[in-house]
Amino acid sequence: MVEMNHEWSGYALTRPVEYDDNCSCGMSSSCSTQAVFIERNLSRAIPVNGMKMGCTPSQSFLSSTLECFYNQSCLNLIQHYTGSNASSGPLPTQKSRFSPSNTTIAELVNELFLEDWSIDKNYSLYYEQCSPLVCSYTIVEKFNIIYIITLVLGLQGGITIVLKWFCPKMIRLGFKIYNRRKNQVTAVGPDTTDDITIRQTTSNSEIQPTNSAVTRNRSFRKIMCTVILVICVAIGISCFSIYYAYKNRLTTTNAPIDDNFNITTTVMAMSTTSNVSEPVCLFKYEQMLIDSSCSFISSRATVVTDINGDNHIDLIFSCGRIIAEMVHVLLGNGKSSFRQVFTFPPSNFFYEISWIRVADLNNDHRADLVLAHCKYSKINIAILFGNGNGTFQMDTGRSLLLTSVKEHVSIIDMNNDTKLDLIAIGESSNRINVYYGNGNGTFSSPSVLLIGINSVASQLAVADLDNDNYLDLIVMDTATFSIHVFFGNKDGSFQLHKRLFVSTTTYKTTMIVADFDGDLQSDIILAQSHIDTVLVTYRYNNGTFHDKKQIVLKSEFPFDSVALGDLNHDKLLDIVVTKDARYEIYGFLQDRNGNFQVQTIYLGETYGEDPWSDVKDFNNDNCQDIISASTEFEKRSIFLNTCECP
């Protein structure tokens, strides 16, 4: 049997729709006609006032008017034929330059639906209507009474100074020229005796040339004085104009407009500190290795603190990779050595631990363990209540919240109710979640603080910036190169955040918030390590952030870990940084003038990854030591402070 394949081809004749005035949609898409409702028996077509039907839905909409929406009977007609149960009233009739029956929606769109363009500038009204985050404006006032008085006094002062120096010299020059010309006219030589006799006996008409010469000399002096005066006035006006223009340029404001918040970094960033650096004592350090019996140490999940109340620094860290991960608790004996007392493996609560915190969350005066662990690509936070002896209750571990951020979490009492609260960057990086503690290890639902629509919060700190005894939240925003500050209130709530635009990039930048000068008010330091190591200090005072820039090291100095402590026992905070790539440790020691000097503490010969450092007193000699490690090292090092200058 042979199958035959038959191919069929056909053509469909199409015709473009034609509307009013024989307008064809095949030739133009702007054709339209009156829109109507057609009853089912095709016996009647009911027009809808103002509505048009065009080649496309958008053209139909733009060709229509709003006439029907001002008429209740027309709205009832639409409701009847569309079967809608929603009832609506007509739009109120108001005086307008747009006629409801003659103005198409396309014309309204072109006019931006605006009744009138006002040329009056009202910045406060704009702020109330639009609520912008930032407003930039420049105010230059001219031709008022103060400006005129200042201009006159400036001209007088400038002319006085210039004329005192310039006029005596020009007058002496004029007299020299005059005397020279006078001598040339009345000069008498040995062979001119006869000429003099003749001039004395001649008539008055012959003496006129001498008087004309004197007149020309006087006219020349007047012209010279006038020219000199004009030049002096021009110089004075030019000098004053340059000074006044420069002054106006410096008063240009670019600042957030909420709550009188002004940024002065535009002017102040042009000058660096003039304080002379004082010599500081650079203590020596002795390296000592710690055998932690761990093949892979997670530097981020590490805590050094006193967990059993014996005034000796203890060590808690995560060891191993993912499945083989263990948490180790080592108790210190006050002599820079440790003994292991507690180890627990991962379970349903612990899987790829990201960070560890120690805090008393249930107010039993015992340190509890807070861990963030990764499970199914999410970060969960769990709590283990402490027994007070360096061990923890495994059965109390439970998940509290979800967050997509690993390290940027603070546990502190925000509202002064003696209950620790938890602050973290939320699942969306443009907001902060505040969980208020209940005092028993549980927390309230998160209170969300929105930073900004296009913001990306990368670092979080908690401190008192305005010295009002209430803690504030500080967030560094890498998307907008700014710092957002939520100032705290007495009841634990927060004010609308204020933005500080930083004078450095946020690339390879660490935000440090602490009281560096011992005045009980915290400062913000941005440590930037891209090309040159730059420390920029920001201080909040009288509603304004002030900055002071200090370039510390004129070379590329990238670092990954930052710790704070008093390294040389002078009661001033110093900064310890640990480099990534080649494993190196440096100290930035502060002097009494607020400047920093660099001290090389350790130069490793090997390369590390993800370095970490902290500053504590491990041997109870009242001098702070440095503990440091890298992820690739099996052993950690303590650099004991000898408390002696070299």
XYZ file of C-alpha atoms in Angstrom:
646
model
C 0.000 0.000 0.000
C 1.435 3.302 -0.993
C 0.648 6.384 1.062
C 0.298 9.623 -0.780
C 1.238 12.910 0.905
C -0.775 15.850 -0.298
C 0.266 19.399 0.437
C -2.467 21.970 0.557
C -1.937 25.686 0.442
C -4.400 28.478 0.811
C -4.711 32.201 1.259
C -6.725 34.274 3.715
C -7.879 37.644 2.555
C -7.593 40.330 5.197
C -8.833 43.860 5.122
C -7.710 46.644 7.476
C -10.319 48.175 9.697
C -11.528 51.578 8.613
C -12.830 54.147 11.037
C -14.096 57.714 10.726
C -13.199 59.727 7.628
C -12.173 56.522 5.823
C -9.095 56.280 8.083
C -7.498 52.850 7.585
C -5.591 51.106 10.362
C -3.417 49.613 7.634
C -2.138 53.088 6.831
C -2.233 54.792 10.231
C -2.516 53.555 13.813
C -4.135 56.791 15.013
C -7.566 56.068 13.514
C -10.500 56.049 15.915
C -14.280 56.131 16.058
C -17.035 56.465 18.608
C -17.112 53.605 21.137
C -20.504 51.931 21.508
C -22.166 49.083 23.374
C -23.921 46.702 20.913
C -26.866 44.695 22.212
C -26.948 40.953 21.621
C -29.597 41.061 18.921
C -27.581 43.715 17.056
C -30.660 45.865 17.046
C -29.144 48.878 18.706
C -25.746 50.485 19.262
C -25.493 52.638 22.379
C -22.671 55.245 22.301
C -20.539 56.018 25.343
C -19.841 59.720 25.702
C -16.161 60.551 25.360
C -15.046 56.991 24.698
C -13.211 56.167 21.458
C -12.342 52.900 19.791
C -9.049 52.813 17.891
C -6.669 50.467 16.112
C -4.921 49.490 19.348
C -6.014 49.522 23.020
C -3.501 52.246 23.835
C -4.722 54.403 20.956
C -8.309 53.910 22.083
C -7.386 55.084 25.569
C -5.390 58.132 24.415
C -8.091 59.252 21.955
C -10.835 59.194 24.609
C -11.858 61.932 27.007
C -12.971 61.846 30.654
C -16.443 63.152 29.849
C -18.202 59.955 30.887
C -16.627 59.992 34.368
C -18.326 63.316 35.145
C -21.817 61.965 34.298
C -23.647 59.553 36.592
C -25.951 58.222 33.843
C -22.940 57.379 31.684
C -21.327 55.531 34.593
C -24.558 53.616 35.167
C -24.540 52.647 31.489
C -21.014 51.234 31.745
C -21.917 49.392 34.947
C -25.007 47.886 33.338
C -23.368 46.584 30.174
C -20.194 45.351 31.869
C -22.069 43.560 34.636
C -20.046 45.275 37.371
C -21.378 45.257 40.929
C -19.151 48.125 42.075
C -20.890 51.451 42.330
C -19.068 54.723 41.849
C -20.026 58.348 41.766
C -19.057 60.945 39.169
C -15.939 63.051 39.482
C -16.508 66.461 41.079
C -16.761 69.324 38.626
C -14.099 71.946 39.257
C -12.826 74.951 37.408
C -10.074 73.761 35.097
C -8.326 74.770 31.927
C -9.004 71.262 30.613
C -12.511 70.714 29.218
C -13.863 67.252 30.159
C -15.630 66.911 26.811
C -12.936 68.262 24.491
C -9.584 67.384 26.096
C -8.297 63.935 25.170
C -6.218 61.813 27.520
C -3.292 62.205 25.112
C -3.436 65.981 25.641
C -3.602 65.500 29.412
C -0.524 63.279 29.289
C 1.362 65.838 27.212
C 0.457 68.530 29.764
C 1.452 66.178 32.635
C -2.044 66.610 34.146
C -0.941 69.998 35.520
C -3.324 72.913 35.808
C -0.622 75.538 36.124
C 3.157 75.801 36.041
C 4.259 77.824 39.039
C 7.590 79.605 38.876
C 7.650 80.266 42.623
C 10.285 78.163 44.412
C 9.176 76.710 47.723
C 11.688 74.141 48.953
C 9.884 73.435 52.222
C 6.613 72.694 50.388
C 8.475 70.419 47.987
C 10.005 68.551 50.912
C 6.625 68.085 52.610
C 5.018 66.748 49.415
C 7.830 64.528 48.083
C 9.841 63.736 51.262
C 13.207 63.355 49.484
C 16.164 61.823 51.302
C 18.618 64.497 50.153
C 18.189 68.010 48.804
C 21.002 70.068 47.267
C 20.586 73.811 47.019
C 22.665 76.979 46.611
C 21.692 80.356 48.030
C 23.408 83.483 46.673
C 21.960 86.764 47.933
C 22.773 89.970 46.050
C 21.656 93.596 45.958
C 20.272 93.752 49.480
C 21.233 96.358 52.022
C 23.884 94.193 53.679
C 25.402 93.362 50.302
C 25.544 97.054 49.285
C 27.172 98.107 52.572
C 29.691 95.302 52.303
C 30.450 96.220 48.697
C 31.001 99.911 49.506
C 33.210 99.172 52.498
C 35.152 96.619 50.495
C 35.738 99.096 47.669
C 36.810 101.798 50.098
C 39.177 99.486 51.936
C 40.640 98.077 48.746
C 41.135 101.484 47.155
C 42.712 102.869 50.338
C 45.267 100.068 50.529
C 46.110 100.228 46.826
C 46.362 104.035 46.657
C 48.640 104.231 49.702
C 51.174 102.107 47.875
C 50.539 103.084 44.264
C 49.813 106.840 44.226
C 53.060 108.159 45.839
C 55.112 106.256 43.310
C 53.064 107.498 40.375
C 53.171 111.121 41.638
C 56.966 110.975 42.009
C 57.176 109.568 38.497
C 54.945 112.364 37.180
C 57.083 115.047 38.843
C 60.222 113.566 37.331
C 58.667 113.700 33.858
C 57.461 117.270 34.456
C 60.843 118.523 35.694
C 62.613 116.911 32.770
C 60.325 118.607 30.235
C 60.622 121.958 32.099
C 64.399 121.831 32.042
C 64.328 121.134 28.303
C 62.242 124.295 27.659
C 64.196 126.786 29.892
C 67.713 125.399 29.431
C 70.390 128.147 28.784
C 73.754 127.445 27.058
C 76.981 129.514 26.804
C 76.119 130.753 23.308
C 72.531 131.915 23.976
C 73.148 135.344 25.572
C 71.959 137.199 22.578
C 68.776 135.141 22.375
C 67.896 135.980 25.955
C 68.367 139.664 25.359
C 66.165 139.500 22.329
C 63.361 137.653 24.204
C 63.373 140.291 26.926
C 62.768 143.087 24.371
C 60.250 141.395 22.211
C 56.511 141.869 22.331
C 54.089 139.731 24.283
C 53.113 137.787 21.189
C 56.558 136.263 21.062
C 56.335 134.933 24.659
C 53.212 132.741 24.003
C 55.151 129.572 23.123
C 56.578 129.392 26.672
C 53.085 129.653 28.320
C 51.711 126.967 25.964
C 54.414 124.528 27.087
C 53.505 125.083 30.742
C 49.803 124.528 29.986
C 50.563 121.278 28.172
C 52.543 120.052 31.194
C 49.637 120.751 33.561
C 47.187 118.930 31.291
C 49.524 115.964 31.140
C 49.619 115.757 34.938
C 45.815 115.796 35.167
C 45.529 113.033 32.583
C 48.115 110.912 34.408
C 46.346 111.306 37.761
C 42.999 110.389 36.184
C 44.455 107.263 34.549
C 46.096 106.247 37.825
C 42.830 106.693 39.717
C 40.892 104.591 37.187
C 43.498 101.829 37.362
C 43.377 101.775 41.164
C 39.572 101.583 41.178
C 39.630 98.714 38.664
C 42.201 96.798 40.699
C 40.203 97.281 43.907
C 36.939 96.120 42.320
C 38.635 93.073 40.787
C 40.203 91.999 44.078
C 36.949 92.387 45.979
C 34.962 90.522 43.287
C 37.361 87.581 43.371
C 37.206 87.408 47.175
C 33.416 87.667 47.292
C 32.916 85.037 44.572
C 35.239 82.624 46.401
C 33.399 83.220 49.653
C 30.025 82.502 48.022
C 31.378 79.293 46.504
C 32.359 77.974 49.902
C 28.907 78.667 51.359
C 27.164 76.409 48.813
C 25.226 73.804 50.774
C 24.838 70.135 49.842
C 23.244 68.398 52.775
C 20.369 66.310 53.938
C 17.563 68.607 54.967
C 16.061 66.659 57.838
C 16.441 67.986 61.398
C 19.045 70.671 60.640
C 21.568 68.029 59.644
C 24.458 69.764 57.846
C 27.597 68.227 56.413
C 30.767 70.284 56.619
C 33.081 67.838 54.909
C 32.906 69.825 51.638
C 34.971 72.611 53.154
C 36.870 70.810 55.892
C 38.124 67.984 53.707
C 40.453 70.418 51.924
C 42.666 70.739 54.983
C 44.337 68.055 57.022
C 45.187 68.163 60.669
C 47.919 70.581 61.647
C 48.758 68.848 64.918
C 52.306 67.651 65.169
C 52.642 63.927 65.841
C 54.090 63.121 69.235
C 56.460 60.177 69.662
C 54.649 57.178 71.147
C 56.060 54.177 72.925
C 56.041 51.108 70.659
C 56.029 48.032 72.902
C 57.792 44.843 71.828
C 55.985 41.530 71.379
C 56.923 37.884 71.806
C 55.156 35.248 69.696
C 53.711 32.147 71.352
C 51.872 29.360 69.518
C 48.611 27.827 70.736
C 48.033 24.161 69.989
C 44.311 23.935 69.314
C 44.349 20.357 67.907
C 42.424 21.605 64.898
C 43.260 21.083 61.239
C 41.061 23.903 59.960
C 40.138 26.906 62.082
C 37.298 29.209 61.082
C 38.689 32.649 61.820
C 35.304 34.355 61.580
C 33.661 31.979 64.079
C 36.040 32.803 66.941
C 35.511 34.541 70.288
C 37.973 35.464 73.047
C 36.277 36.423 76.331
C 35.858 35.314 79.943
C 32.997 32.793 79.896
C 33.321 31.311 83.421
C 33.939 34.457 85.488
C 37.475 33.656 86.694
C 39.001 36.853 85.171
C 40.993 34.779 82.662
C 40.468 35.126 78.913
C 38.990 31.982 77.317
C 38.834 30.894 73.687
C 35.867 29.584 71.658
C 36.167 28.718 67.979
C 34.766 26.550 65.219
C 37.036 23.850 63.820
C 36.784 21.862 60.597
C 34.918 22.238 57.328
C 31.107 21.945 57.089
C 30.163 18.335 57.967
C 33.242 17.644 60.128
C 32.817 20.944 61.953
C 33.222 21.061 65.751
C 32.931 23.850 68.307
C 35.795 23.970 70.826
C 35.761 25.738 74.197
C 39.209 26.354 75.746
C 39.497 27.885 79.213
C 42.459 30.138 79.955
C 44.598 29.901 83.088
C 45.809 33.501 83.055
C 49.267 32.550 81.812
C 48.537 32.658 78.069
C 47.812 28.919 77.942
C 44.497 27.039 77.641
C 42.836 23.729 78.463
C 39.981 22.221 76.512
C 36.824 21.630 78.561
C 33.957 21.374 76.097
C 33.490 20.227 72.505
C 30.278 19.571 70.626
C 29.672 18.403 67.048
C 27.208 19.757 64.503
C 23.601 18.682 64.812
C 20.263 19.821 63.518
C 21.061 23.258 64.916
C 24.679 23.589 63.808
C 25.816 23.178 60.244
C 28.558 25.324 58.695
C 28.868 27.816 61.564
C 29.312 31.385 60.354
C 29.934 33.314 63.573
C 29.847 32.950 67.353
C 28.808 35.446 70.037
C 28.851 35.184 73.840
C 26.244 37.021 75.949
C 23.963 36.507 78.971
C 20.564 36.341 77.292
C 18.485 34.918 80.192
C 19.881 37.177 82.962
C 21.226 34.309 85.088
C 24.727 35.856 85.212
C 26.110 33.016 83.088
C 27.521 33.389 79.619
C 25.370 31.881 76.877
C 26.453 30.870 73.397
C 24.879 32.397 70.260
C 25.730 30.718 66.965
C 24.819 31.501 63.370
C 24.813 28.430 61.169
C 24.046 27.764 57.542
C 21.339 25.277 56.647
C 19.780 24.922 53.215
C 21.405 28.157 52.018
C 19.879 30.123 54.908
C 21.441 31.554 58.042
C 19.768 30.526 61.313
C 20.651 31.821 64.775
C 20.565 29.474 67.785
C 21.196 29.906 71.527
C 22.834 27.504 74.008
C 22.406 28.490 77.658
C 25.581 28.322 79.716
C 26.238 26.399 82.924
C 28.771 28.928 84.224
C 31.759 26.554 84.051
C 32.552 26.737 80.344
C 30.002 24.101 79.296
C 26.624 24.684 77.656
C 23.195 23.041 77.587
C 22.753 21.322 74.251
C 19.028 20.774 74.690
C 18.318 24.509 74.770
C 19.513 25.118 71.234
C 16.762 26.477 69.012
C 16.458 28.603 65.906
C 15.406 32.210 66.469
C 15.431 34.072 63.176
C 16.527 34.032 59.570
C 18.982 36.442 58.031
C 21.104 36.496 54.912
C 24.007 38.285 56.569
C 26.681 36.314 58.364
C 28.844 38.622 60.457
C 27.108 41.942 61.012
C 25.149 41.277 64.198
C 25.296 43.077 67.561
C 23.929 41.852 70.908
C 23.440 44.769 73.309
C 20.803 46.399 75.524
C 19.332 49.053 73.217
C 16.446 50.333 75.380
C 18.062 50.266 78.860
C 15.717 47.600 80.260
C 18.596 45.317 81.413
C 17.613 42.795 78.726
C 19.928 42.139 75.817
C 18.578 42.854 72.340
C 19.764 41.603 68.969
C 20.429 43.901 65.999
C 21.166 42.507 62.550
C 21.128 43.530 58.924
C 17.966 41.967 57.534
C 17.334 39.542 54.727
C 17.124 42.558 52.429
C 20.360 44.486 52.677
C 18.571 47.859 52.777
C 17.051 47.394 56.219
C 17.958 46.662 59.854
C 16.076 44.220 62.064
C 15.930 44.999 65.794
C 14.842 42.088 68.032
C 14.095 43.249 71.593
C 14.954 40.672 74.231
C 12.459 39.327 76.757
C 15.128 38.438 79.338
C 14.635 34.656 79.056
C 16.472 33.948 75.800
C 13.531 34.772 73.563
C 12.987 37.849 71.448
C 10.134 39.923 70.109
C 9.160 40.156 66.476
C 11.643 42.253 64.506
C 11.290 46.004 64.330
C 12.385 46.953 60.817
C 14.326 50.140 60.042
C 14.465 50.988 56.341
C 17.785 52.472 55.197
C 16.947 53.352 51.592
C 15.526 51.836 48.446
C 18.864 51.502 46.639
C 21.027 51.077 49.747
C 23.290 48.124 50.481
C 24.239 47.881 54.165
C 27.617 46.187 54.536
C 28.706 46.992 58.106
C 26.800 47.622 61.337
C 27.826 49.263 64.626
C 26.084 50.338 67.830
C 27.348 53.316 69.867
C 26.367 56.673 71.394
C 27.334 59.295 68.803
C 25.476 62.328 70.160
C 26.421 61.777 73.831
C 22.809 61.620 75.076
C 23.245 58.254 76.891
C 21.061 56.489 74.299
C 22.571 54.045 71.840
C 22.479 54.792 68.120
C 22.695 52.505 65.076
C 25.375 53.186 62.458
C 25.348 51.471 59.064
C 27.808 51.848 56.195
C 26.110 51.908 52.786
C 28.384 50.730 49.976
C 25.870 51.575 47.237
C 25.635 55.311 47.973
C 29.075 55.866 49.609
C 27.467 57.076 52.813
C 26.868 56.253 56.460
C 23.335 56.107 57.867
C 22.786 56.922 61.539
C 19.593 56.075 63.427
C 19.720 58.132 66.624
C 18.070 56.361 69.547
C 15.328 57.739 71.777
C 14.662 57.192 75.469
C 11.967 54.570 74.839
C 14.196 52.472 72.588
C 12.717 53.766 69.337
C 14.741 55.517 66.666
C 14.587 58.809 64.825
C 14.484 59.120 61.049
C 17.961 58.185 59.879
C 20.482 60.861 58.950
C 22.940 60.372 56.123
C 26.622 61.251 56.184
C 28.307 61.287 52.771
C 31.851 60.068 53.332
C 34.884 61.672 51.698
C 36.400 58.312 50.737
C 35.237 55.283 48.784
C 33.780 52.292 50.596
C 35.954 49.854 48.627
C 38.213 47.923 51.030
C 36.977 50.117 53.847
C 36.333 49.084 57.446
C 34.083 51.154 59.704
C 35.293 51.490 63.312
C 33.084 53.133 65.934
C 34.595 53.821 69.371
C 35.634 56.563 71.818
C 39.168 57.322 70.630
C 39.901 60.478 72.639
C 38.422 59.462 75.988
C 35.654 62.102 76.119
C 32.841 59.532 76.577
C 31.549 60.196 73.044
C 32.042 57.703 70.231
C 33.638 58.651 66.926
C 33.485 57.001 63.506
C 36.739 56.037 61.802
C 36.830 54.744 58.243
C 39.989 52.744 57.592
C 40.432 52.565 53.827
C 43.216 50.425 52.345
C 43.031 50.602 48.570
C 46.065 52.631 47.389
C 47.149 54.491 50.531
C 46.030 53.601 54.016
C 43.770 56.466 55.062
C 42.032 56.949 58.394
C 39.142 59.435 58.314
C 37.585 60.401 61.665
C 33.993 61.654 61.831
C 32.677 63.331 64.996
C 29.068 64.333 65.638
C 28.729 67.727 67.325
C 25.897 70.284 67.380
C 23.866 68.424 64.772
C 26.755 68.157 62.314
C 29.406 65.592 61.434
C 32.940 66.979 61.228
C 35.831 65.096 59.653
C 39.622 65.090 59.975
C 41.630 63.229 57.340
C 44.960 61.575 58.100
C 47.041 59.669 55.559
C 48.937 57.109 57.594
C 50.933 54.970 55.171
C 51.876 56.077 51.638
C 51.784 52.629 50.034
C 49.344 49.890 49.125
C 48.366 48.220 52.369
C 45.280 46.004 52.004
C 44.033 44.483 55.252
C 41.144 42.224 56.124
C 40.804 42.198 59.926
C 40.594 45.116 62.361
C 40.727 45.039 66.181
C 40.860 47.743 68.871
C 42.855 48.002 72.086
C 45.335 50.047 74.123
C 48.626 48.567 72.936
C 51.071 50.869 74.744
C 49.140 51.424 78.001
C 48.594 55.179 77.441
C 44.787 55.010 77.898
C 44.248 55.782 74.192
C 42.633 53.372 71.756
C 44.878 51.914 69.060
C 44.026 49.928 65.930
C 45.429 46.505 64.974
C 45.075 45.391 61.348
C 45.928 42.033 59.789
C 46.780 41.810 56.111
C 45.297 39.281 53.782
C 47.443 37.469 51.182
C 50.823 37.611 52.964
C 50.127 37.178 56.665
C 51.235 40.398 58.413
C 50.113 42.356 61.496
C 50.433 46.109 61.965
C 49.446 48.477 64.740
C 48.200 52.048 64.375
C 49.102 53.717 67.678
C 47.366 56.954 68.621
C 49.110 59.932 70.221
C 47.649 62.751 72.342
C 46.921 64.878 69.260
C 44.752 62.225 67.617
C 47.387 61.208 65.047
C 48.432 57.622 64.394
C 51.858 56.046 63.984
C 52.449 52.689 62.323
C 54.171 49.814 64.130
C 55.080 46.541 62.416
C 54.185 43.749 64.831
C 54.625 40.618 62.714
C 55.767 39.861 59.154
C 54.906 36.320 58.121
C 56.777 34.399 55.443
C 53.742 32.390 54.337
C 50.444 33.350 52.789
C 47.166 33.077 54.632
C 43.500 33.462 53.899
C 40.729 35.178 55.839
C 42.938 36.498 58.685
C 41.575 37.396 62.092
C 42.927 39.270 65.140
C 41.757 40.409 68.558
C 43.275 42.330 71.472
C 43.021 41.020 75.051
C 45.234 40.611 78.151
C 46.008 36.883 78.148
C 48.607 36.763 80.958
C 47.049 39.297 83.392
C 50.015 41.711 83.336
C 47.788 44.761 82.627
C 49.216 45.007 79.086
C 47.052 44.003 76.165
C 48.250 41.199 73.904
C 47.292 40.239 70.352
C 45.833 36.903 69.290
C 45.769 36.244 65.567
C 45.328 33.447 63.039
C 44.472 32.658 59.457
C 42.100 30.028 58.121
C 44.934 28.046 56.522
C 46.945 27.688 59.763
C 46.551 24.775 62.163
C 47.875 26.810 65.095
C 47.015 30.182 66.451
C 49.510 32.690 67.755
C 49.446 34.999 70.749
C 51.795 37.980 70.595
C 52.526 38.753 74.236
C 53.088 42.405 75.043
C 56.351 42.885 76.972
C 55.221 46.320 78.214
C 58.675 47.638 77.293
C 59.705 50.145 74.656
C 62.585 48.999 72.411
